[in-house]
Coordinates of C-alpha atoms in Angstrom, one line a residue:
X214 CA 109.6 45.7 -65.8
X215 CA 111.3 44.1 -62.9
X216 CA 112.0 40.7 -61.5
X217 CA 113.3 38.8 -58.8
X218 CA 112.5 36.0 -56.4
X219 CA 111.3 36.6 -53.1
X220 CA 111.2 35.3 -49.3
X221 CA 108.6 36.4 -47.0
X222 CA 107.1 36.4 -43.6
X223 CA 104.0 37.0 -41.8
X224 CA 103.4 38.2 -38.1
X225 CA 100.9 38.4 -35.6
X226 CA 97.5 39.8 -35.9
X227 CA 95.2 42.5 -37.0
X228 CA 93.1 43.6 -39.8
X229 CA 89.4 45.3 -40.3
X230 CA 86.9 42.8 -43.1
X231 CA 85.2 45.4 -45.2
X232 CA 81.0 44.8 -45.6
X233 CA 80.0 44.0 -49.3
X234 CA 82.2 40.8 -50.0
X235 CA 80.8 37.1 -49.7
X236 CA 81.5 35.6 -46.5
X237 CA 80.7 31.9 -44.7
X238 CA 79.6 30.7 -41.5
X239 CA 82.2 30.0 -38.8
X240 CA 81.8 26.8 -38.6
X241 CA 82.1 26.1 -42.4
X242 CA 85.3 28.0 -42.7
X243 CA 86.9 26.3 -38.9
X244 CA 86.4 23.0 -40.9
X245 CA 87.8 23.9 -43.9
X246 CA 91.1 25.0 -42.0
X247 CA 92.7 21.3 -42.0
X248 CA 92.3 21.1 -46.0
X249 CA 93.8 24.8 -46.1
X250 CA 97.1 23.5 -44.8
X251 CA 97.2 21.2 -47.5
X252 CA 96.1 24.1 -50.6
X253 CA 96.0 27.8 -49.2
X254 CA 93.1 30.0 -50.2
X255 CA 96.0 32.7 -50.4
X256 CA 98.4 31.7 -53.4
X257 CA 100.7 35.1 -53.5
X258 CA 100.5 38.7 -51.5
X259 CA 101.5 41.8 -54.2
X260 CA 102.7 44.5 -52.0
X261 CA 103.0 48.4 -52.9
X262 CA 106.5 50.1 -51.6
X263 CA 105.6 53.5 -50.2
X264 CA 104.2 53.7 -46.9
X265 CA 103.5 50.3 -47.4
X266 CA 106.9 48.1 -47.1
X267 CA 108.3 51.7 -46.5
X268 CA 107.4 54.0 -44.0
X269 CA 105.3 56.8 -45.0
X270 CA 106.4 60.3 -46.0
X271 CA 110.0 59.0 -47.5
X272 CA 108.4 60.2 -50.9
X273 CA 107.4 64.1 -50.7
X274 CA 104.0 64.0 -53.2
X275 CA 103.5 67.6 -52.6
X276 CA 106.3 68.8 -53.7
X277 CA 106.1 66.8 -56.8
X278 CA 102.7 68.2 -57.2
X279 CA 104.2 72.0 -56.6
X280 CA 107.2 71.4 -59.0
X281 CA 104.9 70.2 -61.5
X282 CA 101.9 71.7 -61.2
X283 CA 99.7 68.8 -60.9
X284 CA 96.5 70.0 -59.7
X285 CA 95.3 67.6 -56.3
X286 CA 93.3 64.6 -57.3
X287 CA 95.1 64.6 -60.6
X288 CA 97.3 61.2 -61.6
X289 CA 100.7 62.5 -61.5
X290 CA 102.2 60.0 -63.7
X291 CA 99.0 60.6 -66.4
X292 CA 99.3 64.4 -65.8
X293 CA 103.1 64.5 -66.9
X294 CA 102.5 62.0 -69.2
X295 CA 99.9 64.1 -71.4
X296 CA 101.8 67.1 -71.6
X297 CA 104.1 67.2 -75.1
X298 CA 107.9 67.3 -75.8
X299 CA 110.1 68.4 -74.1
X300 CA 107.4 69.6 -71.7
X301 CA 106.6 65.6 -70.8
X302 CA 110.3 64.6 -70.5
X303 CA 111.0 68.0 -67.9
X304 CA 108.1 66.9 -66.0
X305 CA 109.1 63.2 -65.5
X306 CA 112.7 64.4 -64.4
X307 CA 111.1 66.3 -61.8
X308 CA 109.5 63.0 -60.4
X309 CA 112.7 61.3 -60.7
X310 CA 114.8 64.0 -59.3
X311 CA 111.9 63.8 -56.0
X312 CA 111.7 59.9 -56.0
X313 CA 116.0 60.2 -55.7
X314 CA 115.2 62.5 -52.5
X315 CA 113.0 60.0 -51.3
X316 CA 115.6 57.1 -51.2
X317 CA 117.8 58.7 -49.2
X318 CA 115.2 59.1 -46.3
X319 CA 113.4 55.3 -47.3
X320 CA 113.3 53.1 -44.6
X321 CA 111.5 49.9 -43.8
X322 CA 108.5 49.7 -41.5
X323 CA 108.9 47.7 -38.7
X324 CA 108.5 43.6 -38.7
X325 CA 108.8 44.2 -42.8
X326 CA 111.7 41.3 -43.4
X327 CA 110.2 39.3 -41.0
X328 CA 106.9 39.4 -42.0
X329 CA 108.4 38.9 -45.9
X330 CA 110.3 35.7 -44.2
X331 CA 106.9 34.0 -43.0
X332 CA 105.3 34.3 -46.3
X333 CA 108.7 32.4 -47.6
X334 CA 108.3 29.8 -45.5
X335 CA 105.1 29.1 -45.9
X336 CA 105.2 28.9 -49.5
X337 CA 103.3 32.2 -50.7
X338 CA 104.2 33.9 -53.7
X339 CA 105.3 37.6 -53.2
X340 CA 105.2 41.0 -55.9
X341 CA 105.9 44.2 -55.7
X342 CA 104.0 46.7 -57.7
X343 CA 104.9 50.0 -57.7
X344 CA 104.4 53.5 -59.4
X345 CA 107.7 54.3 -58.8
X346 CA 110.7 54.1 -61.2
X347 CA 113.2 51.0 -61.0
X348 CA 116.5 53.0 -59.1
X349 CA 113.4 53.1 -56.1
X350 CA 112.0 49.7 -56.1
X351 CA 115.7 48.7 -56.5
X352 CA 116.6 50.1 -53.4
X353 CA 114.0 48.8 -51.4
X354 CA 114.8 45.3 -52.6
X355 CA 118.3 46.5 -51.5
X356 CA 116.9 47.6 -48.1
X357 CA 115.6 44.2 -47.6
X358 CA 118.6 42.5 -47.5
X359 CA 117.0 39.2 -48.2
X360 CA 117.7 36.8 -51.2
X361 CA 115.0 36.9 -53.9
X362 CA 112.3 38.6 -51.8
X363 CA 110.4 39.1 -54.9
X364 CA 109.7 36.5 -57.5
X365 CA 108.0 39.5 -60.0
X366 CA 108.3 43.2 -59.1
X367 CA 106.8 45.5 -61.6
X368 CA 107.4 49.4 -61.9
X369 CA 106.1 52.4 -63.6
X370 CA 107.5 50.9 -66.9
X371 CA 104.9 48.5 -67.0
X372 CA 101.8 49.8 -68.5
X373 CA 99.0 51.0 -67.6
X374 CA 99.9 51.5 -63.8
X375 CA 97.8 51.5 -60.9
X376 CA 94.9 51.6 -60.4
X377 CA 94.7 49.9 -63.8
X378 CA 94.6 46.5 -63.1
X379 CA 96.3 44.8 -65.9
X380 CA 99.6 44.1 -63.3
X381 CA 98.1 42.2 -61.2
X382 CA 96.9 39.8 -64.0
X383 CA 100.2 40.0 -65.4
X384 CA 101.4 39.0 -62.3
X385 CA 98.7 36.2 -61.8
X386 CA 99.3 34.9 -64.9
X387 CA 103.2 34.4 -64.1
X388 CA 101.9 32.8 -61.1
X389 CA 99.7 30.6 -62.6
X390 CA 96.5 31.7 -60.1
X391 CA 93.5 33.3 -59.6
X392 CA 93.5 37.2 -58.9
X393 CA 90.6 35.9 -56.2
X394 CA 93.6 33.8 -54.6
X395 CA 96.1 36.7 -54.0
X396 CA 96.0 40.0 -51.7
X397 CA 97.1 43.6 -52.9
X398 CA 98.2 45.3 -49.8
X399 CA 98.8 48.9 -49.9
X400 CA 98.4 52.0 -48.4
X401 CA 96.6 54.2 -51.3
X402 CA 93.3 54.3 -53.8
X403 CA 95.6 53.5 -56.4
X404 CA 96.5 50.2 -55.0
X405 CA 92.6 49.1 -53.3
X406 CA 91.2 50.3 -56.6
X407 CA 93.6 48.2 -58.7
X408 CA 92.8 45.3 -56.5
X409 CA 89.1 45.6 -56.5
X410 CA 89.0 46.0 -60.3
X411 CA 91.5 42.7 -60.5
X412 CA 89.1 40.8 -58.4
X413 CA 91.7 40.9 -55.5
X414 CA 91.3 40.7 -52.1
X415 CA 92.4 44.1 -50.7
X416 CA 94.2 44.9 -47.6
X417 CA 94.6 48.7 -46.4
X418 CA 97.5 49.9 -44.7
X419 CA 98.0 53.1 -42.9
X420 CA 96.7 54.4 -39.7
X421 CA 95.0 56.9 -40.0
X422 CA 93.8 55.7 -43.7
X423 CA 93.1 57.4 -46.5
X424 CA 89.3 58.6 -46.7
X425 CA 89.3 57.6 -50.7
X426 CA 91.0 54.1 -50.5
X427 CA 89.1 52.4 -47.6
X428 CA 85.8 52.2 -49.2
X429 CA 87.6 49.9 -51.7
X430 CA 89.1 48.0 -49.0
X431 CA 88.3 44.4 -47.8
X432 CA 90.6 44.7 -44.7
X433 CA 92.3 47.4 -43.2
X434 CA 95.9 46.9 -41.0
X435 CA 98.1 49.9 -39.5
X436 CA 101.3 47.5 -39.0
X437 CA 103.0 44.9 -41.2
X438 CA 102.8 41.9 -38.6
X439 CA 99.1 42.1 -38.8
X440 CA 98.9 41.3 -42.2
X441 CA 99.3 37.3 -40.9
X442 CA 96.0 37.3 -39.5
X443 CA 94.3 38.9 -42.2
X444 CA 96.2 35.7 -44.4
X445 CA 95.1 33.3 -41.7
X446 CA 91.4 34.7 -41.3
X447 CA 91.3 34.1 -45.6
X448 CA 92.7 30.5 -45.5
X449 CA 90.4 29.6 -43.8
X450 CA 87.8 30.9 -46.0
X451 CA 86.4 28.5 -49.4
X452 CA 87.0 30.2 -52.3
X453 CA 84.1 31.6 -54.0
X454 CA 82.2 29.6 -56.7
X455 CA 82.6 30.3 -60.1
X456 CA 79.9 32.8 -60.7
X457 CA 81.3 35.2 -57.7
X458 CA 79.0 33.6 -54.6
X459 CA 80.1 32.8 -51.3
X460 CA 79.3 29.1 -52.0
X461 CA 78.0 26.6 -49.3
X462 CA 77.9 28.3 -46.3
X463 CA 77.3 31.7 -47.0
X464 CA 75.8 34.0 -44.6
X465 CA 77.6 35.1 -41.1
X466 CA 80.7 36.1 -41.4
X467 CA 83.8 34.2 -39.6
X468 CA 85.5 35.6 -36.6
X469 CA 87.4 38.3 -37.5
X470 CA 91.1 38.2 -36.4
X471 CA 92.0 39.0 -33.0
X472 CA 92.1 42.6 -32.7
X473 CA 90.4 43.2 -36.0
X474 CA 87.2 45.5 -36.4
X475 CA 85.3 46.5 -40.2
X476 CA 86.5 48.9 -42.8
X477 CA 84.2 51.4 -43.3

């Protein structure tokens, strides 16, 4: 396991609220904006590193998968994992050796520091939480450039991984909040499922997204800058009550942020 502090920022807008979750009338959640300023609805943001921070494809999964023999659909991690000695150690140097490959061709998605820098300055906790090993999220802390971008940032070596979500209430727990108060924004089932099951809100990104993740999305984004609407649109939002309901005001949905449509 990993740490380090983190700046952050947010950008402009953009994001898609998935049917199924509570939501409140407009006018509730305008009103409660003012007292938002003063205690967010959104406490932290725990972001996934490929095609997430990253841009997509750095990492070639099918080639791990062909080296390896992973059938598709299969967990890679678990899949090497269950196999014996030396078998099991052979099989994780082969996702190393891949993940290695995939550094040299990382690079960050555009607005990425910026958007990191926003959630800084406004106070909001930021994770990472990866399946990959600690040389890759090192480098993309080292990509960053930025001073303590990460307060907690949690590789494969934490157990279980994705889309088991004990992390994120490892990482809540550090935090001292509620999983309800933080986002998981990735790009993968792995990351919307471990969200969902932490009681996270979810944020998808990827454009064109993947069929198996968005179902278990609550937003979906295709650029990092838009992820500061999808924040904003939540702040202004009440938190739910304690037994899971919308509380006062439930019903009709807010207005979604410019630019935003439903995941589906």
């Amino acid at each position: 396991m990993a740490s380090s502090s983190a700046a952050a920022a947010a950008a402009p807008p953009a994001g898609d609220h998935a049917p199924g979750h509570h939501h409140h009338h407009a006018s509730h959640a305008h009103s409660h904006h003012h007292a938002s300023r003063h205690r967010r609805r959104i406490a932290g943001v725990i972001f996934d590193i490929n095609g997430t921070l990253t841009a997509a494809g750095a990492i070639d999964f099918k080639a791990m998968r062909a080296r390896t023999g992973a059938p598709a659909g299969t967990d890679l991690i678990a899949f090497c994992e269950g196999h014996a000695e030396p078998r099991r150690s052979e099989l994780l140097g082969i996702l190393e050796e891949e993940e290695a490959a995939g550094l040299a061709r990382m690079a960050l998605r555009e607005g990425c520091r910026e958007m990191l820098e926003g959630l800084a300055a406004a106070g909001v906790h930021r994770a990472l939480l990866t399946r990959n090993n600690e040389a890759a999220m090192a480098q993309t802390v080292a990509l960053l450039a930025m001073a303590d971008p990460f307060s907690i940032a949690l590789s494969r070596a934490f157990t279980p991984v994705k889309p088991h979500p004990a992390a994120i209430h490892h990482i809540c727990e550090r935090w001292g909040v509620r999983p309800h108060d933080v986002v998981m924004c990735g790009d993968s089932y792995d990351d919307m499922a471990c969200g969902r099951a932490a009681g996270a809100t979810t944020v998808l990104i990827g454009s064109p997204p993947p069929a198996d993740a968005l179902p278990h999305a609550d937003f979906h984004i295709t650029t990092l800058p838009q992820l500061a609407a999808v924040l904003e649109s939540l702040d202004l939002l009440p938190p739910p009550t304690a037994d899971g309901g919308a509380g006062a005001g439930a019903g009709a949905p807010p207005p979604p942020p410019p630019h935003a449509s439903h995941a589906t």
